[in-house]
Coordinates of C-alpha atoms and ligand atoms in Angstrom, one line a residue:
Chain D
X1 CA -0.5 -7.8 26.0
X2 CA 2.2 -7.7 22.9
X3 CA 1.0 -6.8 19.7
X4 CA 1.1 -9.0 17.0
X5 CA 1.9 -9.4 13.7
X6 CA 1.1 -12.7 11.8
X7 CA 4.1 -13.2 8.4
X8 CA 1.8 -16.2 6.7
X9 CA 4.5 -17.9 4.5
X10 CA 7.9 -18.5 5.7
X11 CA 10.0 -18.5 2.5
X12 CA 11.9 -15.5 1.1
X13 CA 9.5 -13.1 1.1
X14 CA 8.2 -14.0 5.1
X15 CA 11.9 -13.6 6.0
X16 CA 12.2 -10.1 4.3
X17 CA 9.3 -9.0 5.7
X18 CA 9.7 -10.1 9.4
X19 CA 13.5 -8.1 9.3
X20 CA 11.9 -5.3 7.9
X21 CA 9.3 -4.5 10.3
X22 CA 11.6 -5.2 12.5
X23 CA 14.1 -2.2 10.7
X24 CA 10.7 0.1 10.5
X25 CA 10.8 -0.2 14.3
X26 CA 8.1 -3.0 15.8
X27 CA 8.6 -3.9 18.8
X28 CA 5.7 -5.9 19.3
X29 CA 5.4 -10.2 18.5
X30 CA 6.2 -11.6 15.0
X31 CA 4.9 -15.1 14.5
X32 CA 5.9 -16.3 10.7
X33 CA 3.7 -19.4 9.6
X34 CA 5.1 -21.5 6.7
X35 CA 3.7 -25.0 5.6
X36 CA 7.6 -26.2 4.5
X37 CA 9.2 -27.8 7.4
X38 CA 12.3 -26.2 6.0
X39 CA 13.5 -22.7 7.6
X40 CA 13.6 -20.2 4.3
X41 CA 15.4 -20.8 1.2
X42 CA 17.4 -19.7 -1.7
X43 CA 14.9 -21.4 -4.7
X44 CA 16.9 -20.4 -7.9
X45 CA 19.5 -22.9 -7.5
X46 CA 17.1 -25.5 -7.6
X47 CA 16.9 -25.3 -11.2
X48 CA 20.8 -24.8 -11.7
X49 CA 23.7 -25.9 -9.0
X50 CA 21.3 -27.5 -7.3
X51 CA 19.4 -29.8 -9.2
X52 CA 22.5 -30.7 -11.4
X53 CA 24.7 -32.1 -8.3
X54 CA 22.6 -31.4 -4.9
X55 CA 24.5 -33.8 -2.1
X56 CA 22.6 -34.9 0.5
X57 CA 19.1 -32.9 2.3
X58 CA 21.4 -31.7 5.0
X59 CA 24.0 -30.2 2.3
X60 CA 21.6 -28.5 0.2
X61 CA 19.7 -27.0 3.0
X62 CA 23.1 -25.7 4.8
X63 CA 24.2 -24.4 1.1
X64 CA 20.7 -22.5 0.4
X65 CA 19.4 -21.6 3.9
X66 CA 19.1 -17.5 4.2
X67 CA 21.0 -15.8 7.0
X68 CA 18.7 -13.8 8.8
X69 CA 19.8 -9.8 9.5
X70 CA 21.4 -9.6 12.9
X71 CA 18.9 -7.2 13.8
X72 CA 15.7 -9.4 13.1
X73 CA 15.7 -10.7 16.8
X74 CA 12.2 -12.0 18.7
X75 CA 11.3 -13.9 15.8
X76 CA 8.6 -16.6 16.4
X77 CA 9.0 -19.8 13.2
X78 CA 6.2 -21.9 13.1
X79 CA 7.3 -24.1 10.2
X80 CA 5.1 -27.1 9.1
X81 CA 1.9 -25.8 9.8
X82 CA -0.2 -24.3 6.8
X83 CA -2.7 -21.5 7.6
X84 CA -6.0 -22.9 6.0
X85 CA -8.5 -19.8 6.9
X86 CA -8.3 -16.4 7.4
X87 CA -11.2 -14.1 8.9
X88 CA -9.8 -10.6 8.2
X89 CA -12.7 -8.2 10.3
X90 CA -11.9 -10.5 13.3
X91 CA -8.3 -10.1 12.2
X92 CA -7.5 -14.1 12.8
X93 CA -6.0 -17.1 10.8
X94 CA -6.9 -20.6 11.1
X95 CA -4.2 -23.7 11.4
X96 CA -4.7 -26.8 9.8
X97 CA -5.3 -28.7 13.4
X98 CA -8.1 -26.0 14.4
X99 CA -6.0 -23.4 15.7
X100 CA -7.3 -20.0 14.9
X101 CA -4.7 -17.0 16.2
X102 CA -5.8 -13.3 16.4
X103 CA -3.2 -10.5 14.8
X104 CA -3.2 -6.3 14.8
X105 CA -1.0 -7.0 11.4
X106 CA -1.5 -9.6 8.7
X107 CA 1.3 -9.9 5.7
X108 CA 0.2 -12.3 3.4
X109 CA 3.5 -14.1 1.7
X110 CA 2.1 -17.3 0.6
X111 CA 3.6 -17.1 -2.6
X112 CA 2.8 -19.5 -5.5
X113 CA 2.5 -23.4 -6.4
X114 CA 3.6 -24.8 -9.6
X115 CA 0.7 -25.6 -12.3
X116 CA -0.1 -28.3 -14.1
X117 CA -0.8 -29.5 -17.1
X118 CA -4.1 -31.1 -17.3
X119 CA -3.9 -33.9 -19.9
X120 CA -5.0 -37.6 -19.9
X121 CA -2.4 -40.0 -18.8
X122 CA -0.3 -41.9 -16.4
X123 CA 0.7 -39.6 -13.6
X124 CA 4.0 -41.5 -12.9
X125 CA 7.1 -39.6 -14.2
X126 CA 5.9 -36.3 -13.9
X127 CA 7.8 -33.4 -11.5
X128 CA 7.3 -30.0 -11.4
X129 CA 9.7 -27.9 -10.1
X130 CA 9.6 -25.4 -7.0
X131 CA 10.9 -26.9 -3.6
X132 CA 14.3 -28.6 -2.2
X133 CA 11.8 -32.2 -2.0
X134 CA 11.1 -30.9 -5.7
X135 CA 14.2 -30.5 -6.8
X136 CA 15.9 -33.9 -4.8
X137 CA 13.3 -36.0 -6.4
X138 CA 14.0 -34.7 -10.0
X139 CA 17.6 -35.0 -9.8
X140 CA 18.0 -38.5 -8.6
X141 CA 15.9 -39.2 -12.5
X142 CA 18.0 -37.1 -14.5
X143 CA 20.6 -40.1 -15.0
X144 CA 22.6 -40.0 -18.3
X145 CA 20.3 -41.2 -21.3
X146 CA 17.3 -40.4 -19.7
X147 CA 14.6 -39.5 -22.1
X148 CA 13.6 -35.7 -20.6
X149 CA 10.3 -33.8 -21.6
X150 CA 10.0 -30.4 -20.2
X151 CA 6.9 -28.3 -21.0
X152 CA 6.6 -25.1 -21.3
X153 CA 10.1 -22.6 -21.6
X154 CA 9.5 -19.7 -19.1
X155 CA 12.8 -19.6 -17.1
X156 CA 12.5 -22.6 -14.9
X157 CA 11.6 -24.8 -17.7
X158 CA 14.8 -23.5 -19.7
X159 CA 17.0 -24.1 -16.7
X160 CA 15.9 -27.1 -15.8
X161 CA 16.4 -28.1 -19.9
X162 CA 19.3 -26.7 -19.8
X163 CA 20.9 -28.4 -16.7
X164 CA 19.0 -32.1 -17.6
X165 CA 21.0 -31.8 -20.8
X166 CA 24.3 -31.1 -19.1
X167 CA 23.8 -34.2 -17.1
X168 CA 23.3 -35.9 -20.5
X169 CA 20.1 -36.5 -20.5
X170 CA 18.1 -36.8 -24.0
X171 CA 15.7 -33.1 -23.8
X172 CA 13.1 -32.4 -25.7
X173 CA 11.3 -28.7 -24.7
X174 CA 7.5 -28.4 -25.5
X175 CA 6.6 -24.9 -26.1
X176 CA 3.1 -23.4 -27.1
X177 CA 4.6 -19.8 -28.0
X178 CA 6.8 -19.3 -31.0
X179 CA 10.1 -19.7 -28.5
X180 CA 11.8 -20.0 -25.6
X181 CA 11.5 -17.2 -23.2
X182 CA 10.1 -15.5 -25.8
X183 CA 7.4 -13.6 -23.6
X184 CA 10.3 -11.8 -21.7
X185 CA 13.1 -11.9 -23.8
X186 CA 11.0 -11.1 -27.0
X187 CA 11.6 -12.2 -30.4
X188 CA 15.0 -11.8 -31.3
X189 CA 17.0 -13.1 -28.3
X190 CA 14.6 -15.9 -28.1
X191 CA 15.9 -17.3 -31.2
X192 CA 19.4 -16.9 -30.1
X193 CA 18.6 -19.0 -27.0
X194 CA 17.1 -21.4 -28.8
X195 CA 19.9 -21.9 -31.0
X196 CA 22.0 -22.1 -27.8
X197 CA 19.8 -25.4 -27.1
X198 CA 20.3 -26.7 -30.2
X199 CA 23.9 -26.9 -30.8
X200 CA 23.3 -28.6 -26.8
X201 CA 21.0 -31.2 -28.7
X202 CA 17.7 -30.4 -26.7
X203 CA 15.3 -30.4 -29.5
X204 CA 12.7 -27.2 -29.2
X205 CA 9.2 -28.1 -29.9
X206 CA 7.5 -25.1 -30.3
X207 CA 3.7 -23.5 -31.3
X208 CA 2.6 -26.9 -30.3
X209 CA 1.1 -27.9 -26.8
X210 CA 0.3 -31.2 -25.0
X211 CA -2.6 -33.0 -25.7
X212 CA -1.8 -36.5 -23.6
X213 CA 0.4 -38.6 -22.0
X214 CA 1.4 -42.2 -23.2
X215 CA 2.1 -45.1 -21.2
X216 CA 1.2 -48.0 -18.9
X217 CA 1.3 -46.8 -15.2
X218 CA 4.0 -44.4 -15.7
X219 CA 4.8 -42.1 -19.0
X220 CA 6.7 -43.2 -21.8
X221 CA 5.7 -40.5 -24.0
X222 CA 4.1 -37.2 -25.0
X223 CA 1.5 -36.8 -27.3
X224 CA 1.6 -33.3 -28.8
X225 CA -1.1 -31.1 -30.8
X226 CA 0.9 -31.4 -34.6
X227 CA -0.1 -35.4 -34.3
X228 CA 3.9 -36.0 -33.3
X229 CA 4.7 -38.4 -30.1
X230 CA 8.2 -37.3 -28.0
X231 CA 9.2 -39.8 -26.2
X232 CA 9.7 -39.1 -22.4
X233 CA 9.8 -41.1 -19.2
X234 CA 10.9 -37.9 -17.3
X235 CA 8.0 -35.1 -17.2
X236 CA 9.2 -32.1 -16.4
X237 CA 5.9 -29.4 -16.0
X238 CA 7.1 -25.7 -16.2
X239 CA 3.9 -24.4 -17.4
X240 CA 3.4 -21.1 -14.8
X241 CA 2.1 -21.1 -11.3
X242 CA -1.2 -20.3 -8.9
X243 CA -1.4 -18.4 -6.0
X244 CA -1.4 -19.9 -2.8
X245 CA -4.5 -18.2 -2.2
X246 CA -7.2 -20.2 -1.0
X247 CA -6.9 -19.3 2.8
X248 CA -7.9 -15.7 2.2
X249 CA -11.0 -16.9 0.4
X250 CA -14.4 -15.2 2.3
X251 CA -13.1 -12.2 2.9
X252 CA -14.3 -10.8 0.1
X253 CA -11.0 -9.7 -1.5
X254 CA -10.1 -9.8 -5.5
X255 CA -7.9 -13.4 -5.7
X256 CA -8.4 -13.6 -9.3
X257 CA -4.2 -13.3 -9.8
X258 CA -3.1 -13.4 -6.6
X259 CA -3.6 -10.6 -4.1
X260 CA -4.1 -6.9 -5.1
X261 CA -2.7 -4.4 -3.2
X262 CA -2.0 -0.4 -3.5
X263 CA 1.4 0.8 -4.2
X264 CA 2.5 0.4 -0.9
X265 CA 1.5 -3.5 -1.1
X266 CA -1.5 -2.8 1.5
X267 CA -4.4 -5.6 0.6
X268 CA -7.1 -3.6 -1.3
X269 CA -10.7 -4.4 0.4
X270 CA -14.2 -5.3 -0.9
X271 CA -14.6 -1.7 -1.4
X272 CA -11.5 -0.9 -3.1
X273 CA -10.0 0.8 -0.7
X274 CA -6.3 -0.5 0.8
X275 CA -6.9 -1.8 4.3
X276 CA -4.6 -0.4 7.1
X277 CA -3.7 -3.5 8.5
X278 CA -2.8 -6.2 5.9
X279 CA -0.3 -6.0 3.5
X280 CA 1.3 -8.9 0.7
X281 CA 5.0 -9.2 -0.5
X282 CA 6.7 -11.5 -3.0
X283 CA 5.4 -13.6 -5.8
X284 CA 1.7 -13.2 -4.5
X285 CA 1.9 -9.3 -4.2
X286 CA 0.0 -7.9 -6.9
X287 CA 0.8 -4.3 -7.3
X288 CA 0.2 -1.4 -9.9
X289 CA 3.3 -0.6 -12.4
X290 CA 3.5 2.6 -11.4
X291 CA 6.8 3.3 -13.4
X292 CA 5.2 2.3 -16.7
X293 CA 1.9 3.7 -15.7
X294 CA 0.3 -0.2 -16.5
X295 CA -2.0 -2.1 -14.6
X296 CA -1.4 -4.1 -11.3
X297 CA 0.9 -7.0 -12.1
X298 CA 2.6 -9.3 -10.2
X299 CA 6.4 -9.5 -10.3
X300 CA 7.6 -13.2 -10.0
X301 CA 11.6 -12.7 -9.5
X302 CA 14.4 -13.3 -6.5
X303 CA 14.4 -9.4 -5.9
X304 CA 11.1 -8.8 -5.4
X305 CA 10.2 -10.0 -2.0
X306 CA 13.6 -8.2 -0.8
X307 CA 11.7 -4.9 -2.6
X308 CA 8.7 -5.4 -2.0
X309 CA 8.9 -6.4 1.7
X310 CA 10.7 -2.7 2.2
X311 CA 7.7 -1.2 1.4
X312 CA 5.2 -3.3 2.7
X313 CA 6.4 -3.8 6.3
X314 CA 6.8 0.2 7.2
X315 CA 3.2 0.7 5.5
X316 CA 1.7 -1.9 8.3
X317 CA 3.3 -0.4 11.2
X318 CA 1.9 2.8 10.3
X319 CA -1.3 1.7 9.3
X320 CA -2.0 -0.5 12.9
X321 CA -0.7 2.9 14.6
X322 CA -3.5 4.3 12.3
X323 CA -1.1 6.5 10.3
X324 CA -0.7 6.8 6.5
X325 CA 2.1 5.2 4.9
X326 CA 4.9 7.2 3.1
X327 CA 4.7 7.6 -0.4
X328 CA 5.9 4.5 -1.7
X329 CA 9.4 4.3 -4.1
X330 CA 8.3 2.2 -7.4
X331 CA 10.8 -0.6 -7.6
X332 CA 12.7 -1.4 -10.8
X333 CA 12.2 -5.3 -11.3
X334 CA 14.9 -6.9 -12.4
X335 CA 15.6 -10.9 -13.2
X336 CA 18.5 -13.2 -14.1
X337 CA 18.8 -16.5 -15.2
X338 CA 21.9 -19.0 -16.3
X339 CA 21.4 -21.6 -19.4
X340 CA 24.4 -23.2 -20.5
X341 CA 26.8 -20.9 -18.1
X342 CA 25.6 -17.3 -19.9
X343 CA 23.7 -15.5 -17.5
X344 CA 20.9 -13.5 -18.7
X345 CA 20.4 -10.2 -16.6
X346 CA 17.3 -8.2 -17.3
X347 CA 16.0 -4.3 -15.9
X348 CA 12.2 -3.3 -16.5
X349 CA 9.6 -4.1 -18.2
X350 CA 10.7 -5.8 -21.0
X351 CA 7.6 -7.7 -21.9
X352 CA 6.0 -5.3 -21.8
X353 CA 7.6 -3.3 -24.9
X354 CA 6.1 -2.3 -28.1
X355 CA 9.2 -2.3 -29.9
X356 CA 12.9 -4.0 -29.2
X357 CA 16.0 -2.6 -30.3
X358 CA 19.7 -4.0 -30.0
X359 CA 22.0 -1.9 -27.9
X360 CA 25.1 -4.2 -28.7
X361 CA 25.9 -7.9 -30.0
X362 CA 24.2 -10.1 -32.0
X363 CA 21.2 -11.8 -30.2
X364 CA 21.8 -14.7 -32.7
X365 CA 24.9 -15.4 -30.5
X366 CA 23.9 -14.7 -26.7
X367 CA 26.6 -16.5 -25.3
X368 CA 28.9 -14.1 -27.2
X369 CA 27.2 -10.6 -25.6
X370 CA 24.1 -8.8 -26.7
X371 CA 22.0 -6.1 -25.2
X372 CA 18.1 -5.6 -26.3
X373 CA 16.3 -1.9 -25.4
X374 CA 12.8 -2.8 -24.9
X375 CA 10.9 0.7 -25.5
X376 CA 7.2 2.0 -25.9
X377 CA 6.8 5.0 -27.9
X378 CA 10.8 5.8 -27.4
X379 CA 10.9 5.5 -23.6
X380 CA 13.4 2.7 -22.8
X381 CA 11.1 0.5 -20.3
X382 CA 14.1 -2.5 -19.9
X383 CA 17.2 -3.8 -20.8
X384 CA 17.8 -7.4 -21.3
X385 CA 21.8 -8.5 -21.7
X386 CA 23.2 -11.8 -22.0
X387 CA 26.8 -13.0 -21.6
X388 CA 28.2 -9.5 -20.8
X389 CA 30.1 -8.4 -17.6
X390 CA 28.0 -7.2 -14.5
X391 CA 29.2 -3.6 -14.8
X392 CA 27.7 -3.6 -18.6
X393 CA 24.2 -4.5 -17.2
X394 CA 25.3 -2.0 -14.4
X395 CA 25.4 0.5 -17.1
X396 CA 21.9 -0.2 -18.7
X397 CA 20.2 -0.4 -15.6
X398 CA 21.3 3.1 -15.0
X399 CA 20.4 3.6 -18.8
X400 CA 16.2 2.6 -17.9
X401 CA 16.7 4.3 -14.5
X402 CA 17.1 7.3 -16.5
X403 CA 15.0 6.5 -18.9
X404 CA 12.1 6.3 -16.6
X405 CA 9.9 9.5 -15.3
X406 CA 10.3 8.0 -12.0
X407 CA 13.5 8.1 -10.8
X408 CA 13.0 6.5 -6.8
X409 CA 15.6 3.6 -6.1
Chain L
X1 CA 34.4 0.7 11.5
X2 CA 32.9 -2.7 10.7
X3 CA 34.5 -5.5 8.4
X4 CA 33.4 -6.9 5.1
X5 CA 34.4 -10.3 3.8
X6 CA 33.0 -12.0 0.4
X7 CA 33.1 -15.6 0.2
X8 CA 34.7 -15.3 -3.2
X9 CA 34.3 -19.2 -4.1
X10 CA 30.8 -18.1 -3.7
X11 CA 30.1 -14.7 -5.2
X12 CA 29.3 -15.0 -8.9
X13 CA 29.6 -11.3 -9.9
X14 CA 26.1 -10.4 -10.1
X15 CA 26.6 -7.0 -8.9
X16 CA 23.3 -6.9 -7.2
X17 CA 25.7 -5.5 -4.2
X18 CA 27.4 -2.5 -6.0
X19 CA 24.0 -1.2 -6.9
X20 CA 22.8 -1.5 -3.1
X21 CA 25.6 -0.3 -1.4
X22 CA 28.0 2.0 -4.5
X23 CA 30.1 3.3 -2.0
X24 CA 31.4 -0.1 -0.9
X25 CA 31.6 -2.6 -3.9
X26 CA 31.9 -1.9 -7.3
X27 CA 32.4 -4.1 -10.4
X28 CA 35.3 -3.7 -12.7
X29 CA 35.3 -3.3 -16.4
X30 CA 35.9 -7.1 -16.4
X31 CA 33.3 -7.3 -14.4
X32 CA 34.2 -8.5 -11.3
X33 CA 33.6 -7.4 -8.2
X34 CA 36.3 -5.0 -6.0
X35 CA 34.9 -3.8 -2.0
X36 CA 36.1 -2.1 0.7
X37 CA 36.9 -4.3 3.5
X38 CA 36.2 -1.8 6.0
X39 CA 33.7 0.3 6.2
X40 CA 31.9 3.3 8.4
X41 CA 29.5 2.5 10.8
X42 CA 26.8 4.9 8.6
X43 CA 26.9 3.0 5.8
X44 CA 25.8 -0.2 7.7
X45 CA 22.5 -0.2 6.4
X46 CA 23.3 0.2 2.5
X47 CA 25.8 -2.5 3.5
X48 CA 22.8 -5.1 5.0
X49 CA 21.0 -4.2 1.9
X50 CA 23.5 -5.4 0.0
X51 CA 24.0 -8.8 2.1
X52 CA 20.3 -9.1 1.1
X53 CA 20.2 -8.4 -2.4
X54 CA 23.1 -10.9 -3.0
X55 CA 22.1 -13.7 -4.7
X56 CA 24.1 -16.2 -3.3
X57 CA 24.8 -14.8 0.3
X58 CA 28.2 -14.3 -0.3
X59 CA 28.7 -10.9 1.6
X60 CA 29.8 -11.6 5.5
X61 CA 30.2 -8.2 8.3
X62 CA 32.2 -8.5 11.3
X63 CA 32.6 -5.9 13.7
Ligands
LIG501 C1 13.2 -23.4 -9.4 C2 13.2 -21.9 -9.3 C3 14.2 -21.2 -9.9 C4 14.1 -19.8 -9.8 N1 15.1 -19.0 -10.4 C5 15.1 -17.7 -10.4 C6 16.1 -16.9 -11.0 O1 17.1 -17.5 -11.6 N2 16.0 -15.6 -11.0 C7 15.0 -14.9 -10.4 O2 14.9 -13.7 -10.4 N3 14.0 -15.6 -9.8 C8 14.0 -17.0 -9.7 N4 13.0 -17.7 -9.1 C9 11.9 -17.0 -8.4 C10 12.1 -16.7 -7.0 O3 12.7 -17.8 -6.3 C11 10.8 -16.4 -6.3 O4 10.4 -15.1 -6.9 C12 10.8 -16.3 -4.8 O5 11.1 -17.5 -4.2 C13 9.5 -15.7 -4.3 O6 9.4 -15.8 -2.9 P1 8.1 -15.7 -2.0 O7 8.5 -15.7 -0.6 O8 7.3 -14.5 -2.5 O9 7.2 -17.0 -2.4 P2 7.6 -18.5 -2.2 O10 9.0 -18.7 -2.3 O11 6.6 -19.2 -3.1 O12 7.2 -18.8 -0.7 C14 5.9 -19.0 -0.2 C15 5.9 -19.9 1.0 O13 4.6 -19.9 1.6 C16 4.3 -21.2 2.0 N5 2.8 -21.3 2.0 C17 2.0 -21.4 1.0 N6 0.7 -21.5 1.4 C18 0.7 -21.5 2.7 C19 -0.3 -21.6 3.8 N7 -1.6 -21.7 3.4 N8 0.1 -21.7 5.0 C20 1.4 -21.6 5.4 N9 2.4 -21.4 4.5 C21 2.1 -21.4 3.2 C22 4.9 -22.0 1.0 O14 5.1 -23.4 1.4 C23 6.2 -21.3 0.7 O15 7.3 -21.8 1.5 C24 13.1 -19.1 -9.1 C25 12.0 -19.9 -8.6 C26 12.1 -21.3 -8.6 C27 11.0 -22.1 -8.0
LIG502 S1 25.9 -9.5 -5.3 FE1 26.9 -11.3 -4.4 S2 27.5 -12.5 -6.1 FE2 27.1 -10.5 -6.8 S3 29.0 -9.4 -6.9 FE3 28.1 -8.9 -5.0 S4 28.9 -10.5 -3.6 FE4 29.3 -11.2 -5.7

């Protein structure tokens, strides 16, 4: 019989991974298991193009479905069907109707969920933001004059701001830190983003955090920590993610922030030790900064499946033929983001930094083009530009590249 | 030989392509992107890494 190798989660990171072990050279089965009924995605449109004019569910999903590599043939989809157990000394998975199918290989791209904020309150009027449904549901609201709340400002609540206000929506943004984006982008260009949301009229709440929702049935209102009530009959919850862990409970592995794995994304055991035959990419993956020299972290942006996936997939074809992987390159995340039409491009680590410097520009003014260094001790650990020409972040990604002791990508 | 086209109503000058594949695209100092629209057959992998790494799936091959 066929070998087989199981791709649990068919979204971005499922997709990479089942061309890739295709490009390291399996031959054998690949069955990829996602619980969306949709074939994989593009997601960051959903808080841009998308969710400010979508069409109709067959237009979106022709405008954002992935082409597959030519050369990923034999590929078994089982879409609509969620994995709800795993038994990984058996090496099998469980289906939600019973069905339990046995693997050699296991890559684990389950990715995340949205989290919520857990307030009293009506429940009615409240979206978070993470598939097309998500995104469909969530537009057809944002009518002009809306009253919009969106809590928390990481990137998808600042798009998703961003675009509601377009639409002419009334925006208020809840934040608990000091400012928008402010964990990645740090201080400075924080503030200029903000001020880009102000002369847009969204009002930036921030240092404050919800303590309740108002209203009768469905929410009229947002009852924050400094005493003040927003009102707000669109909810918008932006406030981070979980791990779609749960079916890899009982096996003894560390799930505490998603899944830890080695630097060539192999599932660390009970024991420690990476196991030979089961491997996580994408969101999910948590893997040691090996650039930086920081703990394992996981790396929640578009690229990293696509990275992440080239390591993984050549690490579990040699580890079921009971090889040892390669050494393993140490990917340079990078992220982007659009608010208002001025694309943000960062390199790195930048929240990671001790200390920001700017390059060029005046982060009051992102719109008008700025570069931030983000350094610890004086090595240059990320770059973080906004409203500049692609080759200018060209140019500082090469900048950190040097920068960096390891020099692999 | 094998052809490249980019769906240029599409492509919004990330550059994610000209870092995966140099030898083919490239961004110019306004920043937008310029390709070879043919290229050898050895640089077909770089090139599907760079139909990957595109953000919006602009980047088509024909042979
Ligand atoms: C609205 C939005 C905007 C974004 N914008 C940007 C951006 O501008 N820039 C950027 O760099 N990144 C952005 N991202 C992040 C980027 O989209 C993610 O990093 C990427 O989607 C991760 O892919 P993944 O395959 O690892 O995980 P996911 O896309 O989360 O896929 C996991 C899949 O597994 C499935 N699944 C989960 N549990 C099970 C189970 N038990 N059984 C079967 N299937 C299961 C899920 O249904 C899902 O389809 C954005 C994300 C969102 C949501
Ligand atoms: S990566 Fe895509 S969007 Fe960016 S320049 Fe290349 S083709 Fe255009």
């Amino acid at each position: 019989m066929d070998q087989r190798i199981i791709v649990a989660g068919a979204s971005l990171g499922g997709l990479r991974a089942a061309e890739q072990l295709r490009a390291a050279g399996w031959v054998g089965e690949i069955i990829v298991i996602g619980e969306e009924n949709h074939p994989p995605y593009n997601r960051p449109p959903l808080s841009k193009e998308v969710l400010a004019a979508p069409g109709t569910p067959q237009e979106v999903l022709a405008k954002l479905a992935f082409r597959a590599r030519r050369s990923a043939t034999g590929i078994q989809w089982r879409l609509g069907t969620r994995i709800t157990a795993s038994n990984l000394a058996d090496r099998t998975i469980t289906l939600e109707d019973g069905e339990e199918i046995g693997f050699d290989g296991l890559v684990i791209a389950t990715g995340l969920r949205p989290a919520q904020v857990v307030v009293p309150g009506p429940v009615d009027g409240r979206h978070v933001l993470r598939t097309i449904d998500d995104a469909m549901a969530l537009h057809a609201v944002l009518v002009p004059g809306a009253q919009v709340g969106v809590i928390g400002s990481g990137f998808i609540g600042c798009e998703s701001a961003a675009t509601a206000a377009s639409l002419g929506c009334t925006v208020t943004l809840v934040e608990g830190r000091t400012g928008p984006m402010e964990r990645p982008l740090g201080s400075a260009l924080s503030s200029g983003v903000r001020e880009m949301f102000s002369r847009r009229g969204v009002d930036c709440r921030t240092a404050v955090s919800v303590v309740a929702y108002r209203g009768d049935g469905s929410c009229t209102g947002i009852e924050l920590s400094d005493g003040s009530l927003v009102a707000a009959e669109v909810i918008i919850e932006a406030v981070g993610s979980h791990a779609n862990v749960e079916w890899l409970q009982g096996n003894g592995l560390d799930l505490s922030d998603g899944v830890e794995c080695d630097r060539n994304l192999r599932v660390l055991a009970a024991d420690g030790q990476p196991m030979s035959r089961v491997v996580a990419v994408g969101d999910i993956a948590r893997y040691p900064d090996v650039r930086n020299g920081l703990p394992a972290r996981r790396v929640e942006h578009w690229a990293t499946p696509t990275d992440t996936a080239k390591i993984a997939a050549p690490a579990l074809v040699a580890g079921i033929a009971g090889r040892q992987p390669a050494e393993a390159p140490a990917p340079l995340p990078s992220f982007w983001t659009d608010i208002f039409g001025t694309r943000i491009n960062g390199v790195g680590s930048p929240a990671h930094a001790e200390e920001t410097r700017i390059l060029e520009g005046d982060p009051g003014q992102p719109q008008e083009g700025v570069a931030v260094g983000y350094y610890r001790g004086n090595t240059l650990i990320g770059v973080v530009n906004a409203g500049l020409p692609a080759s200018r972040h060209l140019h500082y990604r090469q900048l950190v590249l040097d920068a960096g002791a390891l020099v692999t990508n | 030989m094998a052809q490249i086209t980019v769906d240029r109503k599409l492509c919004d000058n990330h550059g994610q392509c000209a870092i995966a594949a140099p030898k083919v695209f490239s961004m110019n100092d306004e920043g937008i992107l310029e390709f070879e629209e043919t290229f050898d057959d050895a640089l077909l992998d770089e090139v599907e890494e760079a139909i990957d790494v595109c953000p919006v799936q602009a980047i088509f091959v024909k042979d």
